[in-house]
Coordinates of C-alpha atoms and ligand atoms in Angstrom, one line a residue:
X1 CA -25.3 -7.9 -30.1
X2 CA -22.8 -4.7 -29.9
X3 CA -25.5 -3.1 -32.4
X4 CA -28.0 -3.6 -29.4
X5 CA -26.2 -1.1 -26.7
X6 CA -26.6 2.0 -29.3
X7 CA -30.4 1.0 -30.0
X8 CA -31.2 0.3 -26.2
X9 CA -29.6 4.3 -25.9
X10 CA -31.6 5.6 -28.7
X11 CA -35.2 3.5 -27.3
X12 CA -34.3 5.2 -24.1
X13 CA -33.9 8.6 -25.6
X14 CA -37.5 7.9 -27.0
X15 CA -39.0 7.1 -23.8
X16 CA -37.4 10.4 -22.0
X17 CA -38.5 12.7 -24.9
X18 CA -41.7 10.9 -25.5
X19 CA -43.8 12.6 -22.5
X20 CA -43.3 16.0 -23.1
X21 CA -44.4 16.0 -26.7
X22 CA -48.3 16.2 -26.5
X23 CA -47.6 19.0 -24.0
X24 CA -46.0 21.8 -26.4
X25 CA -45.5 20.1 -30.0
X26 CA -48.1 22.5 -31.3
X27 CA -46.3 25.4 -29.7
X28 CA -42.9 25.1 -30.4
X29 CA -41.0 26.6 -33.2
X30 CA -39.2 24.6 -36.1
X31 CA -36.4 22.4 -34.7
X32 CA -36.8 22.7 -31.3
X33 CA -36.6 19.1 -29.0
X34 CA -39.8 18.8 -26.6
X35 CA -37.6 19.6 -23.5
X36 CA -36.5 23.0 -24.6
X37 CA -40.0 24.0 -25.3
X38 CA -40.6 26.2 -22.2
X39 CA -37.6 28.8 -23.3
X40 CA -39.7 29.6 -26.5
X41 CA -43.1 29.5 -25.0
X42 CA -45.9 32.4 -24.6
X43 CA -43.4 35.7 -24.7
X44 CA -43.1 38.9 -26.5
X45 CA -39.4 38.5 -26.7
X46 CA -36.9 35.3 -26.4
X47 CA -34.0 35.5 -24.3
X48 CA -31.1 33.1 -25.3
X49 CA -30.8 29.9 -23.1
X50 CA -27.1 30.5 -22.3
X51 CA -27.0 34.1 -21.9
X52 CA -30.7 35.5 -20.8
X53 CA -29.4 38.6 -20.4
X54 CA -29.3 39.0 -24.4
X55 CA -32.9 39.5 -25.3
X56 CA -34.2 39.2 -29.0
X57 CA -37.8 40.2 -30.5
X58 CA -40.0 36.7 -31.4
X59 CA -39.3 37.8 -35.1
X60 CA -35.9 36.8 -34.7
X61 CA -36.0 33.2 -34.1
X62 CA -35.6 31.2 -36.9
X63 CA -34.8 34.3 -39.2
X64 CA -31.6 32.4 -40.6
X65 CA -29.5 34.9 -38.9
X66 CA -27.3 33.7 -35.5
X67 CA -27.8 36.3 -33.3
X68 CA -27.5 34.2 -29.8
X69 CA -23.8 33.3 -28.5
X70 CA -25.2 29.7 -28.0
X71 CA -27.3 29.6 -31.4
X72 CA -30.4 29.2 -29.6
X73 CA -32.2 31.4 -31.6
X74 CA -31.6 29.6 -34.7
X75 CA -33.3 26.1 -33.7
X76 CA -34.5 25.5 -37.3
X77 CA -31.8 26.4 -39.4
X78 CA -27.9 25.9 -40.1
X79 CA -27.4 30.0 -39.3
X80 CA -25.3 28.9 -36.1
X81 CA -24.1 25.7 -37.2
X82 CA -20.6 26.7 -36.8
X83 CA -21.5 26.6 -33.0
X84 CA -20.2 23.1 -31.8
X85 CA -23.5 21.7 -29.9
X86 CA -21.0 18.3 -28.0
X87 CA -17.7 20.2 -27.7
X88 CA -16.1 22.8 -27.5
X89 CA -15.0 25.0 -30.8
X90 CA -11.5 23.8 -32.1
X91 CA -9.2 27.3 -31.5
X92 CA -9.5 28.0 -35.6
X93 CA -13.1 28.1 -35.1
X94 CA -13.2 30.8 -32.1
X95 CA -11.1 33.1 -34.5
X96 CA -13.3 32.9 -37.4
X97 CA -16.5 33.1 -35.5
X98 CA -17.9 35.8 -33.5
X99 CA -18.6 33.6 -30.3
X100 CA -16.3 31.3 -28.7
X101 CA -19.4 29.3 -26.9
X102 CA -21.1 25.8 -27.1
X103 CA -24.3 25.6 -28.6
X104 CA -27.5 25.4 -26.0
X105 CA -29.1 22.9 -28.1
X106 CA -27.8 19.2 -29.5
X107 CA -29.4 19.8 -32.9
X108 CA -31.9 20.1 -35.2
X109 CA -35.0 18.2 -33.5
X110 CA -36.6 16.1 -36.2
X111 CA -40.2 14.7 -35.0
X112 CA -40.1 11.4 -37.0
X113 CA -43.4 10.8 -36.4
X114 CA -44.2 6.8 -36.6
X115 CA -40.2 6.0 -35.2
X116 CA -38.4 7.5 -32.7
X117 CA -37.3 11.3 -32.8
X118 CA -34.1 12.6 -32.8
X119 CA -31.6 15.3 -33.4
X120 CA -29.2 16.0 -36.3
X121 CA -26.2 18.2 -36.6
X122 CA -27.4 21.9 -37.7
X123 CA -24.6 21.8 -40.3
X124 CA -27.2 19.1 -41.8
X125 CA -30.5 21.6 -42.2
X126 CA -31.3 22.7 -45.4
X127 CA -27.8 20.7 -47.1
X128 CA -29.8 19.5 -49.8
X129 CA -29.3 16.3 -48.4
X130 CA -32.3 14.1 -47.3
X131 CA -30.7 12.1 -44.2
X132 CA -33.0 9.6 -43.9
X133 CA -30.6 7.8 -40.8
X134 CA -31.7 10.3 -38.1
X135 CA -34.4 12.6 -39.8
X136 CA -36.8 10.0 -41.2
X137 CA -39.6 12.8 -41.5
X138 CA -37.3 14.7 -44.3
X139 CA -38.1 17.7 -42.1
X140 CA -33.9 18.9 -42.0
X141 CA -34.5 19.8 -45.6
X142 CA -38.1 21.5 -45.2
X143 CA -36.5 24.8 -47.5
X144 CA -36.1 22.7 -50.2
X145 CA -32.4 23.6 -51.2
X146 CA -31.9 22.6 -54.9
X147 CA -35.5 21.7 -55.4
X148 CA -34.9 18.7 -53.1
X149 CA -37.9 16.9 -51.8
X150 CA -37.2 14.7 -49.0
X151 CA -40.6 12.6 -48.4
X152 CA -41.6 11.2 -45.1
X153 CA -40.5 7.9 -44.7
X154 CA -40.7 7.5 -41.2
X155 CA -43.9 4.8 -41.1
X156 CA -42.1 2.6 -43.1
X157 CA -38.4 2.7 -41.5
X158 CA -40.3 2.7 -37.8
X159 CA -41.7 -0.8 -39.0
X160 CA -38.1 -1.9 -40.3
X161 CA -36.8 -0.5 -37.2
X162 CA -39.2 -1.8 -34.5
X163 CA -38.9 -5.3 -36.7
X164 CA -35.1 -5.4 -36.1
X165 CA -35.3 -3.9 -32.6
X166 CA -37.6 -6.7 -31.6
X167 CA -35.1 -9.4 -32.9
X168 CA -32.4 -7.6 -31.2
X169 CA -34.5 -7.5 -28.0
X170 CA -35.4 -11.2 -28.4
X171 CA -31.5 -12.1 -28.8
X172 CA -30.5 -9.8 -25.8
X173 CA -32.9 -11.6 -23.8
X174 CA -32.0 -14.9 -24.7
X175 CA -28.1 -14.0 -23.8
X176 CA -29.2 -12.4 -20.4
X177 CA -30.7 -15.8 -20.1
X178 CA -28.2 -17.6 -20.7
X179 CA -25.8 -15.7 -18.5
X180 CA -27.5 -16.2 -15.5
X181 CA -28.0 -19.8 -16.3
X182 CA -24.2 -19.5 -16.1
X183 CA -24.0 -17.9 -13.1
X184 CA -26.7 -20.4 -11.4
X185 CA -23.9 -23.2 -12.9
X186 CA -21.2 -21.2 -11.6
X187 CA -22.7 -20.9 -8.0
X188 CA -23.5 -24.6 -8.1
X189 CA -20.0 -25.0 -8.8
X190 CA -18.5 -23.6 -6.3
X191 CA -20.7 -24.9 -3.7
X192 CA -19.8 -28.2 -5.1
X193 CA -16.4 -27.0 -4.2
X194 CA -16.9 -26.2 -0.6
X195 CA -18.3 -29.3 -0.1
X196 CA -15.4 -31.4 -1.2
X197 CA -13.0 -29.2 1.0
X198 CA -15.0 -30.0 3.8
X199 CA -15.3 -33.9 3.3
X200 CA -11.7 -33.7 2.2
X201 CA -10.9 -31.7 5.8
X202 CA -12.6 -34.9 7.7
X203 CA -10.8 -37.1 5.3
X204 CA -7.4 -35.5 6.1
X205 CA -8.1 -35.6 9.6
X206 CA -9.2 -39.5 9.7
X207 CA -6.0 -40.0 7.3
X208 CA -3.6 -38.4 9.6
X209 CA -4.8 -40.9 12.7
X210 CA -4.7 -43.6 10.5
X211 CA -0.8 -42.8 9.6
X212 CA -0.3 -42.3 13.3
X213 CA -2.0 -45.2 14.5
X214 CA -0.1 -47.6 11.0
X215 CA 3.3 -45.7 12.4
X216 CA 2.7 -47.1 16.1
X217 CA 2.1 -50.7 14.7
X218 CA 4.7 -50.7 12.6
X219 CA 6.9 -49.8 15.1
X220 CA 5.2 -52.3 17.6
X221 CA 5.9 -55.4 14.9
X222 CA 9.3 -54.1 14.3
X223 CA 10.2 -54.5 17.6
X224 CA 8.3 -57.5 18.3
X225 CA 9.8 -59.0 15.4
X226 CA 13.4 -58.2 16.5
X227 CA 12.8 -60.4 19.7
X228 CA 11.3 -63.3 18.2
X229 CA 13.0 -66.4 18.1
X230 CA 12.5 -68.4 15.0
X231 CA 13.5 -72.2 15.3
X232 CA 14.9 -74.3 12.0
X233 CA 13.2 -76.5 9.9
X234 CA 12.1 -79.7 11.3
X235 CA 12.1 -78.4 15.2
X236 CA 8.7 -76.9 15.8
X237 CA 7.7 -73.5 16.8
X238 CA 7.1 -72.3 13.0
X239 CA 3.5 -72.7 13.8
X240 CA 3.7 -71.4 17.0
X241 CA 4.8 -67.9 15.5
X242 CA 2.3 -69.1 12.6
X243 CA -0.7 -68.9 14.9
X244 CA 0.1 -66.0 16.5
X245 CA 0.9 -63.8 13.2
X246 CA -2.5 -65.3 12.3
X247 CA -4.1 -64.4 15.4
X248 CA -2.9 -60.8 15.1
X249 CA -4.1 -60.6 11.7
X250 CA -7.6 -62.2 12.4
X251 CA -7.9 -59.8 15.1
X252 CA -6.9 -56.8 12.4
X253 CA -9.8 -58.1 9.9
X254 CA -12.1 -58.4 12.5
X255 CA -11.6 -54.8 13.8
X256 CA -11.3 -53.5 10.3
X257 CA -14.9 -55.4 9.5
X258 CA -16.4 -53.6 12.3
X259 CA -15.3 -49.9 10.9
X260 CA -16.2 -51.3 7.6
X261 CA -19.6 -52.1 8.2
X262 CA -20.1 -48.8 11.2
X263 CA -19.5 -46.8 8.1
X264 CA -21.6 -48.7 6.0
X265 CA -24.6 -48.2 8.1
X266 CA -23.6 -44.8 8.3
X267 CA -23.6 -44.1 4.3
X268 CA -27.3 -46.1 4.2
X269 CA -28.6 -43.8 6.7
X270 CA -27.1 -40.6 4.6
X271 CA -28.6 -41.8 1.6
X272 CA -31.9 -42.4 3.0
X273 CA -32.2 -38.8 4.4
X274 CA -31.6 -37.3 1.1
X275 CA -33.5 -39.4 -0.7
X276 CA -36.3 -38.0 1.7
X277 CA -35.3 -34.5 0.7
X278 CA -35.3 -34.9 -3.0
X279 CA -39.3 -37.0 -2.2
X280 CA -40.1 -33.6 -0.6
X281 CA -38.4 -31.5 -3.5
X282 CA -40.1 -33.4 -6.0
X283 CA -43.7 -32.8 -4.4
X284 CA -43.1 -29.7 -3.8
X285 CA -41.1 -27.4 -6.2
X286 CA -43.3 -25.3 -8.4
X287 CA -43.2 -26.6 -12.2
X288 CA -44.6 -22.7 -13.4
X289 CA -41.6 -21.5 -12.6
X290 CA -39.7 -23.1 -15.6
X291 CA -36.4 -23.2 -13.9
X292 CA -34.6 -25.5 -16.4
X293 CA -31.9 -26.8 -13.4
X294 CA -34.4 -27.6 -11.3
X295 CA -36.4 -29.6 -14.2
X296 CA -33.2 -31.4 -15.0
X297 CA -32.9 -32.3 -11.3
X298 CA -36.5 -33.2 -10.9
X299 CA -36.4 -35.4 -14.1
X300 CA -32.9 -37.2 -13.1
X301 CA -33.9 -37.6 -9.4
X302 CA -37.4 -39.3 -11.1
X303 CA -35.4 -41.7 -13.2
X304 CA -33.3 -42.5 -10.0
X305 CA -36.5 -43.5 -8.0
X306 CA -37.5 -45.9 -11.1
X307 CA -34.6 -47.3 -11.0
X308 CA -34.8 -51.0 -9.7
X309 CA -31.7 -50.3 -7.0
X310 CA -32.7 -54.0 -5.4
X311 CA -32.6 -53.9 -1.3
X312 CA -29.6 -52.5 0.1
X313 CA -29.9 -54.6 2.8
X314 CA -29.7 -58.5 3.3
X315 CA -30.5 -60.1 6.6
X316 CA -28.8 -63.4 6.2
X317 CA -25.4 -61.0 5.2
X318 CA -25.8 -59.3 8.2
X319 CA -26.1 -62.4 10.6
X320 CA -23.1 -63.7 9.0
X321 CA -21.4 -60.3 9.8
X322 CA -22.4 -60.9 13.4
X323 CA -21.0 -64.2 13.5
X324 CA -17.9 -63.0 12.4
X325 CA -17.6 -59.9 14.8
X326 CA -18.1 -62.3 17.7
X327 CA -15.2 -62.6 19.9
X328 CA -12.7 -65.6 19.3
X329 CA -13.7 -67.5 22.3
X330 CA -17.6 -67.0 20.9
X331 CA -15.9 -68.4 17.7
X332 CA -14.5 -71.5 19.6
X333 CA -10.8 -70.2 18.6
X334 CA -8.6 -71.1 21.2
X335 CA -5.1 -69.5 20.7
X336 CA -3.9 -70.1 24.0
X337 CA -4.3 -73.9 23.8
X338 CA -2.9 -73.5 20.1
X339 CA 0.1 -72.2 21.1
X340 CA 0.9 -74.1 23.9
X341 CA 0.5 -77.1 22.0
X342 CA 4.0 -76.5 20.6
X343 CA 7.4 -76.2 22.3
X344 CA 9.4 -73.1 21.6
X345 CA 13.0 -72.1 22.7
X346 CA 11.8 -70.2 25.4
X347 CA 9.5 -72.7 26.6
X348 CA 12.6 -75.4 26.3
X349 CA 14.6 -73.0 28.2
X350 CA 12.1 -72.0 30.7
X351 CA 9.8 -74.7 31.3
X352 CA 10.0 -74.3 34.8
X353 CA 7.8 -71.1 34.1
X354 CA 5.1 -73.9 33.9
X355 CA 5.0 -74.6 37.6
X356 CA 4.4 -70.5 38.6
X357 CA 1.0 -69.1 38.6
X358 CA -0.2 -67.9 35.3
X359 CA 0.3 -63.9 36.0
X360 CA 3.8 -64.6 37.4
X361 CA 4.6 -66.7 34.6
X362 CA 2.9 -63.7 31.8
X363 CA 5.5 -61.2 33.8
X364 CA 8.2 -63.4 34.0
X365 CA 8.0 -64.1 30.4
X366 CA 7.5 -60.5 29.5
X367 CA 10.3 -59.9 31.4
X368 CA 12.4 -62.0 29.4
X369 CA 11.4 -60.7 26.2
X370 CA 12.3 -57.1 27.3
X371 CA 15.3 -58.1 28.8
X372 CA 16.0 -59.7 25.2
X373 CA 15.2 -56.8 23.1
X374 CA 17.2 -54.7 25.3
X375 CA 20.2 -56.7 25.1
X376 CA 19.5 -57.1 20.9
X377 CA 19.0 -53.0 21.2
X378 CA 22.6 -52.7 22.9
X379 CA 24.3 -54.8 20.5
X380 CA 25.0 -57.1 23.5
X381 CA 23.1 -60.2 22.0
X382 CA 22.7 -60.8 17.6
X383 CA 19.6 -60.3 16.7
X384 CA 18.3 -63.6 15.4
X385 CA 16.9 -61.7 12.3
X386 CA 19.9 -59.8 11.3
X387 CA 20.8 -61.9 8.5
X388 CA 17.1 -63.0 7.0
X389 CA 15.2 -60.6 5.2
X390 CA 12.5 -58.5 6.4
X391 CA 9.5 -61.0 7.9
X392 CA 6.1 -60.5 5.6
X393 CA 4.4 -59.1 8.4
X394 CA 6.9 -56.0 8.7
X395 CA 6.7 -55.6 4.8
X396 CA 2.9 -55.9 5.2
X397 CA 2.5 -53.3 7.9
X398 CA 5.0 -51.1 6.2
X399 CA 3.0 -51.3 2.8
X400 CA 0.1 -50.5 4.8
X401 CA 1.4 -47.2 6.0
X402 CA 3.1 -46.3 2.7
X403 CA -0.6 -46.1 1.5
X404 CA -2.1 -44.4 4.1
X405 CA 0.5 -42.0 4.2
X406 CA 0.2 -41.6 0.1
X407 CA -4.0 -41.3 0.8
X408 CA -2.8 -38.3 3.5
X409 CA -0.8 -36.7 0.9
X410 CA -2.7 -37.0 -2.0
X411 CA -5.8 -35.4 0.1
X412 CA -3.6 -32.6 1.4
X413 CA -2.9 -31.6 -2.1
X414 CA -6.5 -31.8 -3.4
X415 CA -7.5 -29.8 -0.4
X416 CA -4.7 -27.1 -1.1
X417 CA -5.8 -26.7 -4.9
X418 CA -9.7 -26.9 -4.2
X419 CA -8.8 -23.8 -1.2
X420 CA -6.3 -21.9 -3.9
X421 CA -9.4 -22.6 -6.3
X422 CA -12.3 -20.4 -4.1
X423 CA -9.4 -17.5 -4.1
X424 CA -9.4 -17.0 -7.7
X425 CA -10.3 -14.5 -9.8
X426 CA -13.4 -15.6 -11.8
X427 CA -14.9 -12.5 -13.2
X428 CA -18.3 -11.0 -11.7
X429 CA -20.6 -13.4 -10.3
X430 CA -17.7 -15.8 -10.8
X431 CA -19.8 -16.2 -13.8
X432 CA -16.3 -17.8 -15.9
X433 CA -16.2 -20.7 -13.5
X434 CA -18.9 -21.9 -15.6
X435 CA -17.1 -22.2 -18.7
X436 CA -13.7 -23.2 -17.4
X437 CA -12.1 -25.4 -19.8
X438 CA -14.2 -24.9 -22.7
X439 CA -13.0 -24.0 -25.9
X440 CA -13.8 -22.1 -28.8
X441 CA -12.4 -21.9 -32.4
X442 CA -11.8 -19.4 -35.4
X443 CA -9.7 -20.0 -38.5
X444 CA -8.3 -16.7 -39.5
X445 CA -5.6 -17.1 -42.5
X446 CA -3.3 -20.0 -42.1
X447 CA -4.3 -20.8 -38.5
X448 CA -7.1 -22.0 -36.7
X449 CA -6.7 -20.0 -32.8
X450 CA -8.2 -21.5 -29.8
X451 CA -9.1 -19.9 -26.8
X452 CA -10.1 -22.0 -23.7
X453 CA -11.7 -20.3 -20.8
X454 CA -9.7 -19.5 -17.9
X455 CA -6.7 -22.2 -19.5
X456 CA -5.0 -21.4 -22.7
X457 CA -5.1 -19.9 -26.1
X458 CA -3.3 -21.9 -28.9
X459 CA -2.4 -21.3 -32.7
X460 CA -2.8 -24.3 -35.0
X461 CA -1.7 -24.4 -38.9
X462 CA -4.2 -25.5 -41.2
X463 CA -1.1 -27.1 -43.1
X464 CA -0.7 -29.5 -40.5
X465 CA 1.8 -29.7 -38.1
X466 CA 2.2 -28.8 -34.2
X467 CA 0.4 -26.6 -32.1
X468 CA 1.5 -23.4 -31.0
X469 CA 0.9 -22.3 -27.3
X470 CA -0.4 -18.8 -27.4
X471 CA -0.1 -18.0 -23.2
X472 CA -1.6 -19.4 -20.5
X473 CA -4.4 -17.7 -18.2
X474 CA -3.3 -15.5 -15.9
X475 CA -5.3 -12.7 -15.1
X476 CA -8.9 -10.6 -15.3
X477 CA -8.2 -7.2 -16.2
X478 CA -10.8 -4.3 -17.3
X479 CA -9.6 -1.9 -19.8
X480 CA -11.4 0.6 -22.1
X481 CA -12.3 0.3 -25.8
X482 CA -13.6 3.1 -28.2
X483 CA -14.4 1.1 -31.7
X484 CA -17.2 1.2 -34.0
X485 CA -19.6 -1.5 -33.7
X486 CA -19.9 -3.5 -37.4
X487 CA -23.2 -3.7 -39.0
X488 CA -23.7 -7.8 -37.4
X489 CA -22.9 -6.2 -34.0
X490 CA -20.1 -8.2 -33.5
X491 CA -17.4 -6.1 -32.0
X492 CA -16.2 -4.4 -28.9
X493 CA -18.2 -0.6 -29.2
X494 CA -17.4 1.5 -26.9
X495 CA -17.1 1.1 -22.5
X496 CA -15.0 -1.0 -20.1
X497 CA -14.7 -4.7 -21.2
X498 CA -13.5 -7.5 -19.7
X499 CA -10.3 -8.9 -21.0
X500 CA -8.7 -11.9 -20.3
X501 CA -4.6 -12.4 -19.8
X502 CA -2.8 -15.2 -21.2
X503 CA 1.1 -14.6 -20.6
X504 CA 4.2 -17.4 -21.0
X505 CA 3.1 -19.2 -24.5
X506 CA 5.3 -20.7 -26.6
X507 CA 8.5 -18.9 -27.3
X508 CA 8.9 -16.6 -30.3
X509 CA 12.3 -16.9 -32.6
X510 CA 14.0 -13.7 -31.7
X511 CA 10.9 -12.2 -29.9
X512 CA 8.9 -12.8 -26.4
X513 CA 7.1 -15.3 -25.5
X514 CA 3.9 -15.3 -26.9
X515 CA 0.5 -13.7 -25.2
X516 CA -3.0 -13.1 -26.0
X517 CA -5.6 -10.8 -24.4
X518 CA -9.1 -12.1 -25.0
X519 CA -11.3 -8.8 -24.9
X520 CA -15.0 -9.9 -24.2
X521 CA -18.3 -8.2 -25.2
X522 CA -22.0 -9.6 -24.9
X523 CA -23.0 -11.9 -27.6
X524 CA -25.5 -14.8 -27.9
X525 CA -23.4 -17.8 -27.6
X526 CA -19.6 -17.8 -27.1
X527 CA -17.9 -16.8 -30.4
X528 CA -14.2 -15.8 -31.1
X529 CA -15.1 -12.5 -33.4
X530 CA -11.5 -11.5 -34.7
X531 CA -7.7 -12.1 -34.1
X532 CA -5.1 -9.6 -34.7
X533 CA -1.1 -10.2 -33.8
X534 CA -0.5 -6.5 -32.8
X535 CA 3.5 -6.8 -32.4
X536 CA 5.1 -10.1 -33.3
X537 CA 3.7 -12.8 -31.2
X538 CA 1.5 -10.3 -28.8
X539 CA -1.8 -11.4 -29.8
X540 CA -5.4 -9.7 -29.2
X541 CA -9.0 -11.6 -29.5
X542 CA -12.3 -10.1 -29.5
X543 CA -14.9 -12.8 -28.4
X544 CA -18.5 -12.6 -27.8
X545 CA -19.9 -14.3 -24.8
X546 CA -23.6 -13.9 -23.0
X547 CA -21.1 -14.3 -19.8
X548 CA -20.4 -10.6 -19.7
X549 CA -24.0 -8.7 -21.0
X550 CA -25.5 -6.7 -18.7
X551 CA -29.2 -6.7 -17.7
X552 CA -30.2 -3.2 -19.7
X553 CA -33.6 -1.3 -19.4
X554 CA -36.6 -2.4 -21.6
X555 CA -39.1 -0.1 -22.8
X556 CA -41.2 0.7 -19.5
X557 CA -37.5 1.1 -17.7
X558 CA -37.6 -2.5 -16.2
X559 CA -35.2 -5.3 -16.9
X560 CA -35.6 -7.0 -19.8
X561 CA -37.7 -10.3 -19.5
X562 CA -37.0 -14.0 -20.6
X563 CA -38.6 -15.8 -23.0
X564 CA -40.1 -18.4 -20.4
Ligands
MAN1 C1 4.7 -18.4 -36.6 C2 3.4 -18.1 -35.7 C3 3.1 -16.2 -35.7 C4 4.3 -15.4 -35.2 C5 5.5 -16.0 -36.1 C6 7.0 -15.6 -35.2 O1 4.7 -18.2 -37.4 O2 3.0 -18.0 -34.8 O3 2.2 -15.7 -35.5 O4 4.4 -14.5 -36.0 O5 5.6 -17.2 -36.1 O6 8.1 -16.0 -35.4

């Protein structure tokens, strides 16, 4: 794939050069490219391109003698080859040569009809070697030095190149298409995190309220329990307490049933709304866009819609719930009557209350309870429950509170970690988010190396034994690389590249903690190309991935289109 970059540049040169060929091809001296034709046209004299004050006769062009300091009078010979076309001459060349300028021309222009025109260095002109890689028309050996004849091979080479180029373009198109899919996956994943954060925010608020209520409930229950007089066996009174506990429990259950029912109704309404949205989406989406993601979503919806989900509402069930949710009185439950059937200590002690009007009796009863609690709280009266273990109702209230507190803590932790995740660097267009956790492996020497996106790198011995951590992901850097591309294109090439840094791996005996730098370059699929241990326990991986491909210009200057 890396090779594609060079070819794309070559193609671009071809495109830029092409329009000017027709106009000035015939009138140009040998070796002059179309973009320099204007300097050689229709004059009796020729002015050196970078030194127009030096005027020569036209016959001095390509006379195999270097007259111009910039070599522009010898575009078709090697007479000015000692002038560097690309960079200033080295100091040794300056002293040897007459001039210390750089060439005005990029090299000898090969028309390469049937393939891509290109320049070759002047040193290669008439050197007795056919340079078919740059000059497929063989025109660089026009003098036939040493009887050499370089036939024109452009048609064959051009055809082969075109075939290869089509494959490369196809591969690049596929890589870019894959990248776009990854970017869209990454955006979807981000949205999911954002949605989860919103849900968790609401959940945390609810859980906070629940904890506060349960704390209050527990305090109330503990307080009530402290003031409770429990009688010994056989004397009655336990039924009264039991009924009071049962009443509290039923009230609690009925309250919660009501809340759960309301939540269920809300959830049903939301499902109906979502199904409506998806039905419209299925009817209105454009299948001609061939978006795999959309197609998958529509298929999943169709499967879902076709499934027999049964009815989500059962009227009989709802009627049952209505009954349960009726008040105690409507359900024929008279707790007061039940409670008053037994005599407890308080009633025995304060039977005279029965002669009092009810409001006064309630008031008095409450005051007595408060008085007893106050006396217990201040150590004046012994607590009736001190030597008994905590009552069941208190234990249950505490368990509920603990569970709610744990739920709240879990929600808060999850919320925090999602918020941190949104702040993390996931590379260009957050594309690495889509690959997070995915791993690729490569065998190299006595180890198999593994690279897991945004996670870790590992070294596994091929002879068995444990795995060695080569570092955990810390950050994304951008670095400059300058390397020759191997023929299969699986290399970094030159330019700016993304590099993932993994640090703090397993400690190296008499060395540092292991660390890895993973340098990425464009490829059709994720693949580890090369692993090098640059220093002891400091590793470098070269990895190909579509995630870092850049859309390039196609032949018409437009971005390369996908194979749809
Ligand atoms: C293991 C491997 C090597 C490393 C040495 C250092 O053999 O992790 O890559 O160089 O340990 O002792």
